[in-house]
């Protein structure tokens, strides 16, 4: 190697070392400054911000606004009622025709049909057991009953009404 190459490497190494020290110093300074910043906004600053951005007033639309509010309340009530299966009806025949009949008409999954012979052993266990198996579901040698017939939107009253309807219509 030539003499001026060694001189260049020596100076270049010094520059790289100096840049490394400066970088390390900046990292330590940033770490120190980051530790001094409060971790969260104070409650009073948040309250002042909410006060600054709060609406200055409201709009009154008279009878039109009242009608819109009444319509919105009616829509909300209809939406809440639609969350209950079959409009909340407790007519067992409606629920049986729309849900239960799929299995209990043909005996799918060993489901008892509306023949009295299929129900005698079950009736002997008592109505409370029938209600419990219909609401919570049942898996056994006699078959499989999904909870609430597979429709979780059914209420317990609807399930009880359907069980009662099925028992009243045994042949």
PDB file of C-alpha atoms in Angstrom:
ATOM      1  CA  UNK A   1       0.000   0.000   0.000  1.00  0.00           C
ATOM      2  CA  UNK A   2       1.101   3.483  -0.634  1.00  0.00           C
ATOM      3  CA  UNK A   3       1.636   6.030   2.021  1.00  0.00           C
ATOM      4  CA  UNK A   4      -1.227   8.319   0.956  1.00  0.00           C
ATOM      5  CA  UNK A   5      -3.656   5.310   1.012  1.00  0.00           C
ATOM      6  CA  UNK A   6      -2.746   4.652   4.643  1.00  0.00           C
ATOM      7  CA  UNK A   7      -3.212   8.316   5.451  1.00  0.00           C
ATOM      8  CA  UNK A   8      -6.664   8.293   3.798  1.00  0.00           C
ATOM      9  CA  UNK A   9      -7.758   5.161   5.713  1.00  0.00           C
ATOM     10  CA  UNK A  10      -6.578   6.699   8.958  1.00  0.00           C
ATOM     11  CA  UNK A  11      -8.552   9.922   8.424  1.00  0.00           C
ATOM     12  CA  UNK A  12     -11.592   8.065   7.066  1.00  0.00           C
ATOM     13  CA  UNK A  13     -11.634   5.832  10.174  1.00  0.00           C
ATOM     14  CA  UNK A  14     -11.478   8.918  12.378  1.00  0.00           C
ATOM     15  CA  UNK A  15     -14.420  10.497  10.514  1.00  0.00           C
ATOM     16  CA  UNK A  16     -16.482   7.293  10.848  1.00  0.00           C
ATOM     17  CA  UNK A  17     -15.628   7.065  14.550  1.00  0.00           C
ATOM     18  CA  UNK A  18     -16.628  10.710  15.064  1.00  0.00           C
ATOM     19  CA  UNK A  19     -19.919  10.182  13.219  1.00  0.00           C
ATOM     20  CA  UNK A  20     -20.601   7.079  15.369  1.00  0.00           C
ATOM     21  CA  UNK A  21     -20.010   9.119  18.552  1.00  0.00           C
ATOM     22  CA  UNK A  22     -22.293  11.904  17.325  1.00  0.00           C
ATOM     23  CA  UNK A  23     -24.996   9.338  16.482  1.00  0.00           C
ATOM     24  CA  UNK A  24     -24.686   7.720  19.888  1.00  0.00           C
ATOM     25  CA  UNK A  25     -24.895  11.148  21.536  1.00  0.00           C
ATOM     26  CA  UNK A  26     -28.042  12.029  19.590  1.00  0.00           C
ATOM     27  CA  UNK A  27     -29.656   8.717  20.564  1.00  0.00           C
ATOM     28  CA  UNK A  28     -28.902   9.334  24.237  1.00  0.00           C
ATOM     29  CA  UNK A  29     -30.223  12.911  23.992  1.00  0.00           C
ATOM     30  CA  UNK A  30     -33.459  11.687  22.356  1.00  0.00           C
ATOM     31  CA  UNK A  31     -33.882   9.021  25.046  1.00  0.00           C
ATOM     32  CA  UNK A  32     -33.394  11.639  27.763  1.00  0.00           C
ATOM     33  CA  UNK A  33     -35.865  14.069  26.169  1.00  0.00           C
ATOM     34  CA  UNK A  34     -38.428  11.326  25.628  1.00  0.00           C
ATOM     35  CA  UNK A  35     -38.331  10.491  29.334  1.00  0.00           C
ATOM     36  CA  UNK A  36     -39.151  14.073  30.254  1.00  0.00           C
ATOM     37  CA  UNK A  37     -42.362  14.242  28.168  1.00  0.00           C
ATOM     38  CA  UNK A  38     -45.480  13.473  30.214  1.00  0.00           C
ATOM     39  CA  UNK A  39     -46.934  10.104  29.171  1.00  0.00           C
ATOM     40  CA  UNK A  40     -50.548  11.273  28.802  1.00  0.00           C
ATOM     41  CA  UNK A  41     -52.458  14.474  28.340  1.00  0.00           C
ATOM     42  CA  UNK A  42     -53.590  15.923  31.626  1.00  0.00           C
ATOM     43  CA  UNK A  43     -57.293  15.847  32.458  1.00  0.00           C
ATOM     44  CA  UNK A  44     -57.513  19.626  32.567  1.00  0.00           C
ATOM     45  CA  UNK A  45     -56.001  19.942  29.074  1.00  0.00           C
ATOM     46  CA  UNK A  46     -58.499  17.384  27.741  1.00  0.00           C
ATOM     47  CA  UNK A  47     -61.373  19.296  29.390  1.00  0.00           C
ATOM     48  CA  UNK A  48     -60.178  22.572  27.852  1.00  0.00           C
ATOM     49  CA  UNK A  49     -60.003  20.922  24.434  1.00  0.00           C
ATOM     50  CA  UNK A  50     -63.541  19.533  24.770  1.00  0.00           C
ATOM     51  CA  UNK A  51     -64.763  22.960  25.833  1.00  0.00           C
ATOM     52  CA  UNK A  52     -63.165  24.585  22.780  1.00  0.00           C
ATOM     53  CA  UNK A  53     -64.650  22.128  20.295  1.00  0.00           C
ATOM     54  CA  UNK A  54     -68.139  21.841  21.876  1.00  0.00           C
ATOM     55  CA  UNK A  55     -70.998  22.987  19.627  1.00  0.00           C
ATOM     56  CA  UNK A  56     -72.142  26.530  20.252  1.00  0.00           C
ATOM     57  CA  UNK A  57     -75.826  25.794  19.720  1.00  0.00           C
ATOM     58  CA  UNK A  58     -78.396  23.408  18.320  1.00  0.00           C
ATOM     59  CA  UNK A  59     -80.899  23.438  15.479  1.00  0.00           C
ATOM     60  CA  UNK A  60     -84.624  23.349  16.142  1.00  0.00           C
ATOM     61  CA  UNK A  61     -86.665  22.182  13.168  1.00  0.00           C
ATOM     62  CA  UNK A  62     -90.116  22.701  14.680  1.00  0.00           C
ATOM     63  CA  UNK A  63     -92.821  20.180  13.858  1.00  0.00           C
ATOM     64  CA  UNK A  64     -90.703  18.663  11.102  1.00  0.00           C
ATOM     65  CA  UNK A  65     -87.963  17.868  13.597  1.00  0.00           C
ATOM     66  CA  UNK A  66     -90.461  16.369  16.053  1.00  0.00           C
ATOM     67  CA  UNK A  67     -91.888  14.176  13.287  1.00  0.00           C
ATOM     68  CA  UNK A  68     -88.393  13.038  12.351  1.00  0.00           C
ATOM     69  CA  UNK A  69     -87.668  12.168  15.974  1.00  0.00           C
ATOM     70  CA  UNK A  70     -90.913  10.199  16.245  1.00  0.00           C
ATOM     71  CA  UNK A  71     -90.103   8.342  13.015  1.00  0.00           C
ATOM     72  CA  UNK A  72     -86.612   7.538  14.288  1.00  0.00           C
ATOM     73  CA  UNK A  73     -88.047   6.227  17.576  1.00  0.00           C
ATOM     74  CA  UNK A  74     -90.539   4.051  15.676  1.00  0.00           C
ATOM     75  CA  UNK A  75     -87.757   2.714  13.440  1.00  0.00           C
ATOM     76  CA  UNK A  76     -85.632   1.912  16.485  1.00  0.00           C
ATOM     77  CA  UNK A  77     -88.545   0.070  18.106  1.00  0.00           C
ATOM     78  CA  UNK A  78     -89.153  -1.904  14.902  1.00  0.00           C
ATOM     79  CA  UNK A  79     -85.467  -2.788  14.683  1.00  0.00           C
ATOM     80  CA  UNK A  80     -85.473  -3.973  18.293  1.00  0.00           C
ATOM     81  CA  UNK A  81     -88.571  -6.092  17.666  1.00  0.00           C
ATOM     82  CA  UNK A  82     -86.983  -7.636  14.583  1.00  0.00           C
ATOM     83  CA  UNK A  83     -84.145  -8.966  16.730  1.00  0.00           C
ATOM     84  CA  UNK A  84     -86.618 -11.380  18.320  1.00  0.00           C
ATOM     85  CA  UNK A  85     -87.430 -14.342  16.123  1.00  0.00           C
ATOM     86  CA  UNK A  86     -90.734 -14.336  14.262  1.00  0.00           C
ATOM     87  CA  UNK A  87     -91.691 -10.893  15.524  1.00  0.00           C
ATOM     88  CA  UNK A  88     -91.840 -12.137  19.120  1.00  0.00           C
ATOM     89  CA  UNK A  89     -94.893 -14.326  18.524  1.00  0.00           C
ATOM     90  CA  UNK A  90     -95.634 -16.980  21.122  1.00  0.00           C
ATOM     91  CA  UNK A  91     -97.821 -18.953  18.728  1.00  0.00           C
ATOM     92  CA  UNK A  92     -96.221 -22.395  18.823  1.00  0.00           C
ATOM     93  CA  UNK A  93     -97.669 -23.420  15.465  1.00  0.00           C
ATOM     94  CA  UNK A  94     -95.952 -20.514  13.677  1.00  0.00           C
ATOM     95  CA  UNK A  95     -92.573 -21.337  15.190  1.00  0.00           C
ATOM     96  CA  UNK A  96     -93.049 -25.074  14.571  1.00  0.00           C
ATOM     97  CA  UNK A  97     -93.937 -24.505  10.900  1.00  0.00           C
ATOM     98  CA  UNK A  98     -90.992 -22.156  10.317  1.00  0.00           C
ATOM     99  CA  UNK A  99     -88.274 -23.842  12.372  1.00  0.00           C
ATOM    100  CA  UNK A 100     -89.039 -27.013  14.294  1.00  0.00           C
ATOM    101  CA  UNK A 101     -90.950 -28.819  11.589  1.00  0.00           C
ATOM    102  CA  UNK A 102     -87.806 -29.251   9.502  1.00  0.00           C
ATOM    103  CA  UNK A 103     -86.589 -31.945  11.923  1.00  0.00           C
ATOM    104  CA  UNK A 104     -89.680 -32.975  13.879  1.00  0.00           C
ATOM    105  CA  UNK A 105     -91.785 -33.721  10.789  1.00  0.00           C
ATOM    106  CA  UNK A 106     -89.320 -36.175   9.229  1.00  0.00           C
ATOM    107  CA  UNK A 107     -87.390 -37.349  12.297  1.00  0.00           C
ATOM    108  CA  UNK A 108     -84.073 -35.838  11.190  1.00  0.00           C
ATOM    109  CA  UNK A 109     -81.275 -36.563  13.694  1.00  0.00           C
ATOM    110  CA  UNK A 110     -83.616 -38.948  15.548  1.00  0.00           C
ATOM    111  CA  UNK A 111     -85.904 -36.031  16.398  1.00  0.00           C
ATOM    112  CA  UNK A 112     -89.265 -37.280  17.669  1.00  0.00           C
ATOM    113  CA  UNK A 113     -92.085 -36.704  15.221  1.00  0.00           C
ATOM    114  CA  UNK A 114     -95.526 -35.661  16.406  1.00  0.00           C
ATOM    115  CA  UNK A 115     -96.434 -39.312  17.001  1.00  0.00           C
ATOM    116  CA  UNK A 116     -97.320 -39.928  20.661  1.00  0.00           C
ATOM    117  CA  UNK A 117     -95.153 -43.069  20.748  1.00  0.00           C
ATOM    118  CA  UNK A 118     -92.043 -40.990  20.075  1.00  0.00           C
ATOM    119  CA  UNK A 119     -92.795 -38.765  23.067  1.00  0.00           C
ATOM    120  CA  UNK A 120     -93.924 -41.118  25.855  1.00  0.00           C
ATOM    121  CA  UNK A 121     -90.427 -41.565  27.366  1.00  0.00           C
ATOM    122  CA  UNK A 122     -89.712 -37.851  27.035  1.00  0.00           C
ATOM    123  CA  UNK A 123     -93.026 -36.797  28.597  1.00  0.00           C
ATOM    124  CA  UNK A 124     -92.303 -39.131  31.533  1.00  0.00           C
ATOM    125  CA  UNK A 125     -89.234 -37.003  32.363  1.00  0.00           C
ATOM    126  CA  UNK A 126     -91.477 -33.983  32.924  1.00  0.00           C
ATOM    127  CA  UNK A 127     -92.216 -30.742  31.137  1.00  0.00           C
ATOM    128  CA  UNK A 128     -89.363 -28.902  32.858  1.00  0.00           C
ATOM    129  CA  UNK A 129     -86.861 -31.353  31.352  1.00  0.00           C
ATOM    130  CA  UNK A 130     -88.436 -30.903  27.918  1.00  0.00           C
ATOM    131  CA  UNK A 131     -88.180 -27.127  28.286  1.00  0.00           C
ATOM    132  CA  UNK A 132     -84.574 -27.380  29.453  1.00  0.00           C
ATOM    133  CA  UNK A 133     -83.543 -29.601  26.539  1.00  0.00           C
ATOM    134  CA  UNK A 134     -85.342 -27.345  24.071  1.00  0.00           C
ATOM    135  CA  UNK A 135     -83.705 -24.177  25.431  1.00  0.00           C
ATOM    136  CA  UNK A 136     -80.200 -25.454  26.238  1.00  0.00           C
ATOM    137  CA  UNK A 137     -79.985 -28.241  23.678  1.00  0.00           C
ATOM    138  CA  UNK A 138     -79.479 -31.950  24.183  1.00  0.00           C
ATOM    139  CA  UNK A 139     -77.214 -34.657  22.828  1.00  0.00           C
ATOM    140  CA  UNK A 140     -77.903 -38.263  23.737  1.00  0.00           C
ATOM    141  CA  UNK A 141     -78.710 -41.734  22.463  1.00  0.00           C
ATOM    142  CA  UNK A 142     -82.194 -40.577  21.541  1.00  0.00           C
ATOM    143  CA  UNK A 143     -80.926 -37.845  19.217  1.00  0.00           C
ATOM    144  CA  UNK A 144     -79.607 -34.316  18.988  1.00  0.00           C
ATOM    145  CA  UNK A 145     -81.510 -31.142  19.824  1.00  0.00           C
ATOM    146  CA  UNK A 146     -79.677 -27.867  19.116  1.00  0.00           C
ATOM    147  CA  UNK A 147     -80.205 -25.038  21.632  1.00  0.00           C
ATOM    148  CA  UNK A 148     -83.426 -23.180  20.836  1.00  0.00           C
ATOM    149  CA  UNK A 149     -83.872 -25.328  17.760  1.00  0.00           C
ATOM    150  CA  UNK A 150     -80.843 -23.690  16.160  1.00  0.00           C
ATOM    151  CA  UNK A 151     -82.267 -20.155  16.315  1.00  0.00           C
ATOM    152  CA  UNK A 152     -80.648 -18.176  19.167  1.00  0.00           C
ATOM    153  CA  UNK A 153     -83.033 -15.261  18.552  1.00  0.00           C
ATOM    154  CA  UNK A 154     -85.902 -17.257  20.076  1.00  0.00           C
ATOM    155  CA  UNK A 155     -86.872 -16.265  23.586  1.00  0.00           C
ATOM    156  CA  UNK A 156     -87.478 -18.846  26.283  1.00  0.00           C
ATOM    157  CA  UNK A 157     -91.188 -17.968  26.222  1.00  0.00           C
ATOM    158  CA  UNK A 158     -91.307 -18.768  22.512  1.00  0.00           C
ATOM    159  CA  UNK A 159     -89.535 -22.092  23.051  1.00  0.00           C
ATOM    160  CA  UNK A 160     -91.891 -23.031  25.906  1.00  0.00           C
ATOM    161  CA  UNK A 161     -94.936 -22.084  23.803  1.00  0.00           C
ATOM    162  CA  UNK A 162     -93.687 -24.240  20.938  1.00  0.00           C
ATOM    163  CA  UNK A 163     -93.022 -27.236  23.212  1.00  0.00           C
ATOM    164  CA  UNK A 164     -96.519 -26.842  24.654  1.00  0.00           C
ATOM    165  CA  UNK A 165     -98.009 -26.649  21.149  1.00  0.00           C
ATOM    166  CA  UNK A 166     -96.130 -29.787  20.086  1.00  0.00           C
ATOM    167  CA  UNK A 167     -97.341 -31.700  23.151  1.00  0.00           C
ATOM    168  CA  UNK A 168    -100.934 -30.565  22.563  1.00  0.00           C
ATOM    169  CA  UNK A 169    -100.776 -31.740  18.922  1.00  0.00           C
ATOM    170  CA  UNK A 170     -99.384 -35.239  19.376  1.00  0.00           C
ATOM    171  CA  UNK A 171    -101.238 -37.886  17.368  1.00  0.00           C
TER     172      UNK A 171
END
